[in-house]
Amino acid sequence: MEILKAHGLILLATFLIAGSFIASANVTGQVHPVSLNLLRFVIASVCSLPTVLLNKQYRRQIPSVFPRSFIISFFYCGYFVCLFAALLTTTVLNTGTLYTLTPFITALLSAVLLKHAIGVKRTLVYMLGAVGTLWVVFKGNIDAIQSLSFNSGDLLFMLGILSMCGYTLALKLLYRQDSVTVLTCCTLVGGTIWMAIAMLIFGIPLQWDLLTTGDYASMLYLAIGTTLVTSYLFQKASVTLTPNNVTAYIYLSPACVAVLDYAVNGRMLSNTILFGIFLSVVATFLLQAMSYFEQKKLSV
């Protein structure tokens, strides 16, 4: 039952993250993305701190939890910093394409650090998931896939992908039966510090005064819905699931964006897109089923 609940949490987090793409489109482009992400972490930290600071039991855990959360948040923020730095010289399409490598790279790192075997069958399923995700990203346009070319920005984004893999693995490796509430709060505070450091290093101005009321409404969703809540959901689920289980849901991300775009903006899903979504769903289901039976075999 706990495993099923954890999968539900990750699926919910995947939909919330998909909603962030729609919310991000509403935020003005006048403010640097790193500055916007700092604002996300600040709002999320402010919202989570009272719950921890006003609880005596939670406060006692902060000294032991924060150093580990600071490491976790380094990987979490590293992904965003690499993404925005990479987008100066590459495209969103390229980053979306490379991001499909995240589950497989996580599986490789898990094999080394956590001794989780991959195997030929699992590798083939990872390839199926990548194909399904790319099919949605490129809307089934084979010519667009063939004309894809990579540059130095893409190499930088690969560091970001490694950072995201590191974030998922760090959640598993550094967990010590802590309160997930405290772990989430400390991770968000750590993220605020890392983002502030990144802004100082790159000399990026805040410019929060340029944001409109509508922009702040979108930022509240990004901060609470896709930073505070999803951080909690990921950390809660990572206690039960393996990093491979968690990252497999990345294949559903483009599908979730397409479904939410239809629900919010009424954009119809073509048969081509539905085919890609079908492949992504099948791959995700197969990966979860394989992990389930492997864990069940180990427990016997």
XYZ file of C-alpha atoms in Angstrom:
300
model
C 0.000 0.000 0.000
C 2.867 2.368 0.834
C 4.469 1.697 -2.553
C 1.199 2.421 -4.362
C 0.783 5.643 -2.377
C 4.350 6.700 -3.247
C 3.657 6.169 -6.961
C 0.541 8.302 -6.604
C 2.599 11.084 -5.014
C 5.116 11.072 -7.871
C 2.330 11.042 -10.460
C 0.729 14.056 -8.755
C 4.105 15.811 -8.674
C 4.550 15.094 -12.396
C 1.233 16.797 -13.181
C 2.099 19.773 -10.968
C 5.435 20.170 -12.728
C 3.663 19.935 -16.092
C 1.432 22.799 -14.940
C 4.548 24.864 -14.286
C 5.260 25.017 -18.031
C 1.878 26.661 -18.593
C 2.330 28.989 -15.600
C 5.860 29.915 -16.714
C 4.501 31.000 -20.089
C 2.469 33.643 -18.252
C 5.476 35.183 -16.506
C 7.059 38.140 -18.252
C 10.410 37.669 -19.962
C 11.741 40.963 -18.573
C 13.201 39.287 -15.462
C 16.116 36.859 -15.654
C 15.025 33.214 -15.118
C 17.587 32.700 -12.315
C 16.102 35.701 -10.495
C 12.616 34.240 -10.951
C 13.798 30.926 -9.541
C 15.332 32.690 -6.549
C 11.921 34.276 -5.972
C 10.330 30.811 -6.211
C 12.635 29.474 -3.511
C 12.161 32.539 -1.306
C 8.354 32.279 -1.419
C 8.433 28.504 -0.878
C 10.868 28.874 2.044
C 8.779 31.593 3.692
C 5.687 29.375 3.400
C 7.387 26.307 4.881
C 9.495 27.886 7.657
C 6.645 28.668 10.134
C 5.552 25.012 10.178
C 9.059 23.932 11.170
C 10.071 26.810 13.464
C 6.836 26.733 15.488
C 7.168 22.999 16.191
C 9.668 22.129 18.923
C 10.222 18.590 17.633
C 10.906 19.875 14.116
C 13.280 22.587 15.369
C 15.449 19.982 17.103
C 16.018 18.200 13.800
C 17.271 21.259 11.898
C 20.983 21.024 12.952
C 21.256 17.409 11.758
C 19.021 17.742 8.686
C 20.224 21.035 7.204
C 23.792 19.974 6.220
C 22.398 17.033 4.230
C 19.573 19.137 2.786
C 22.137 21.728 1.711
C 23.871 19.049 -0.389
C 20.520 17.889 -1.839
C 19.561 21.463 -2.736
C 22.947 21.966 -4.448
C 22.040 19.307 -7.021
C 18.467 20.610 -7.279
C 19.601 24.176 -7.998
C 22.499 22.996 -10.154
C 19.990 21.702 -12.668
C 18.203 25.064 -12.953
C 21.431 27.080 -13.168
C 22.797 24.808 -15.922
C 19.468 24.910 -17.759
C 19.264 28.699 -17.873
C 22.953 29.104 -18.676
C 22.606 26.525 -21.472
C 19.577 28.298 -22.960
C 21.830 31.260 -23.782
C 23.410 29.168 -26.558
C 20.935 26.341 -27.206
C 17.193 25.848 -27.698
C 14.297 24.628 -25.551
C 13.819 21.802 -28.063
C 17.392 20.622 -27.572
C 17.117 20.692 -23.783
C 13.787 18.863 -23.935
C 15.381 16.211 -26.104
C 18.412 15.734 -23.865
C 16.199 15.624 -20.759
C 14.816 12.275 -21.966
C 18.222 10.789 -21.071
C 17.658 11.493 -17.348
C 15.963 8.172 -16.418
C 18.630 6.089 -18.172
C 21.546 8.068 -16.698
C 19.946 7.764 -13.249
C 19.711 4.006 -13.806
C 23.425 3.876 -14.699
C 24.389 5.845 -11.587
C 22.067 3.701 -9.443
C 23.800 0.592 -10.784
C 27.139 1.987 -9.597
C 26.095 3.600 -6.290
C 23.104 1.517 -5.198
C 23.903 -1.754 -6.998
C 20.606 -1.666 -8.935
C 21.078 -3.825 -12.042
C 19.785 -2.440 -15.355
C 19.694 -5.385 -17.769
C 18.909 -5.550 -21.484
C 15.106 -5.565 -21.062
C 15.109 -2.455 -18.892
C 17.458 -0.687 -21.316
C 15.056 -1.422 -24.190
C 12.157 -0.011 -22.156
C 14.171 3.147 -21.429
C 14.686 3.503 -25.181
C 10.940 3.046 -25.744
C 10.185 5.766 -23.190
C 12.673 8.122 -24.827
C 11.114 7.501 -28.246
C 7.618 8.190 -26.892
C 8.740 11.381 -25.169
C 10.609 12.617 -28.250
C 7.563 11.818 -30.379
C 5.500 14.191 -28.225
C 8.247 16.860 -28.092
C 8.682 16.862 -31.887
C 4.967 16.210 -32.586
C 5.925 13.226 -34.742
C 7.907 15.382 -37.186
C 10.661 13.028 -38.386
C 12.362 15.807 -40.407
C 12.689 17.941 -37.266
C 14.298 15.033 -35.407
C 16.749 14.387 -38.247
C 17.748 18.064 -38.483
C 18.479 18.275 -34.733
C 22.029 19.457 -33.996
C 23.828 19.998 -30.685
C 26.266 22.685 -29.502
C 28.284 23.800 -26.455
C 25.109 24.815 -24.610
C 23.889 21.246 -24.867
C 27.072 19.995 -23.202
C 26.408 22.438 -20.366
C 22.847 21.158 -20.045
C 24.211 17.616 -19.785
C 25.831 18.789 -16.540
C 22.369 19.932 -15.498
C 20.958 16.477 -16.256
C 23.714 14.895 -14.154
C 22.780 17.342 -11.408
C 19.119 16.292 -11.583
C 20.189 12.644 -11.398
C 22.362 13.568 -8.418
C 19.350 15.205 -6.760
C 17.274 12.028 -7.053
C 20.116 9.847 -5.788
C 20.965 12.255 -2.951
C 17.365 12.064 -1.711
C 17.839 8.304 -1.308
C 21.412 8.249 -0.034
C 21.162 11.091 2.486
C 17.807 10.235 4.052
C 18.152 9.296 7.749
C 14.565 8.671 8.892
C 14.089 12.447 9.085
C 10.795 14.268 9.087
C 10.007 14.907 5.412
C 8.553 18.290 6.432
C 11.880 19.370 7.947
C 13.856 17.876 5.056
C 11.726 19.760 2.522
C 11.979 23.063 4.378
C 15.749 22.813 4.792
C 16.137 21.878 1.120
C 14.167 24.969 0.084
C 16.201 27.235 2.363
C 19.375 25.665 0.971
C 18.043 26.251 -2.531
C 17.485 29.920 -1.725
C 21.112 30.225 -0.610
C 22.466 28.441 -3.695
C 20.335 30.556 -6.052
C 21.491 33.742 -4.306
C 25.102 32.609 -4.747
C 24.454 31.919 -8.454
C 23.012 35.418 -8.890
C 26.054 36.990 -7.260
C 28.457 34.938 -9.389
C 26.674 35.780 -12.662
C 25.933 39.389 -11.623
C 22.196 39.035 -12.229
C 19.914 41.847 -10.950
C 16.727 40.998 -9.029
C 14.287 43.219 -10.982
C 11.324 41.816 -9.052
C 9.712 45.248 -9.269
C 9.114 44.605 -13.005
C 6.673 41.785 -12.232
C 2.958 42.510 -12.616
C 0.140 41.282 -10.361
C -0.564 38.497 -12.848
C 3.111 37.535 -12.847
C 3.078 37.229 -9.062
C -0.029 35.025 -9.255
C 1.858 32.694 -11.602
C 4.905 32.842 -9.326
C 2.784 31.789 -6.359
C 1.754 28.662 -8.246
C 5.358 28.011 -9.286
C 6.626 28.565 -5.737
C 3.946 26.670 -3.822
C 2.612 24.178 -6.372
C 5.793 23.210 -8.200
C 8.514 23.990 -5.661
C 7.194 23.544 -2.123
C 4.591 20.827 -2.796
C 6.571 18.879 -5.399
C 9.722 18.951 -3.238
C 7.691 17.456 -0.408
C 6.079 14.863 -2.698
C 9.406 13.807 -4.227
C 11.118 13.523 -0.863
C 8.172 11.657 0.661
C 8.034 9.185 -2.231
C 11.822 8.779 -2.452
C 11.800 7.239 1.023
C 9.858 4.267 -0.407
C 10.757 4.202 -4.115
C 14.104 3.781 -5.844
C 15.635 6.614 -7.915
C 14.809 4.554 -11.023
C 11.126 4.464 -10.049
C 11.061 8.218 -9.521
C 12.835 9.317 -12.697
C 10.816 6.931 -14.903
C 7.884 9.332 -14.567
C 9.889 11.923 -16.520
C 8.719 10.109 -19.653
C 5.166 11.192 -18.795
C 6.073 14.881 -18.462
C 5.411 15.938 -22.101
C 2.204 13.867 -22.068
C 1.038 15.623 -18.890
C 1.830 19.026 -20.425
C -0.203 18.115 -23.525
C -3.163 16.887 -21.440
C -3.147 19.969 -19.179
C -2.808 22.255 -22.192
C -5.932 20.640 -23.595
C -7.779 20.977 -20.262
C -6.727 24.612 -19.649
C -6.428 26.070 -23.148
C -8.636 23.680 -25.133
C -5.856 22.694 -27.548
C -6.847 19.394 -29.169
C -4.489 16.425 -29.071
C -3.710 14.998 -32.511
C -3.479 11.269 -33.152
C 0.264 11.751 -33.621
C 0.624 13.215 -30.127
C -1.628 10.519 -28.657
C 0.645 7.849 -30.168
C 3.676 9.355 -28.429
C 1.742 9.603 -25.153
C 0.773 5.934 -25.491
C 4.433 4.897 -25.898
C 5.459 6.995 -22.876
C 2.706 5.527 -20.702
C 3.581 1.958 -21.735
C 7.297 2.510 -21.022
C 6.589 4.062 -17.617
C 4.244 1.222 -16.675
C 6.757 -1.437 -17.770
C 9.595 0.180 -15.796
C 7.469 0.367 -12.645
C 6.259 -3.229 -13.104
C 9.822 -4.493 -13.591
C 10.990 -2.691 -10.442
C 8.034 -4.072 -8.474
C 8.702 -7.692 -9.403
C 12.449 -7.279 -8.801
C 11.818 -5.891 -5.303
C 9.273 -8.625 -4.613
C 11.795 -11.286 -5.674
C 14.433 -9.778 -3.345
C 12.035 -9.749 -0.400
C 11.230 -13.472 -0.755
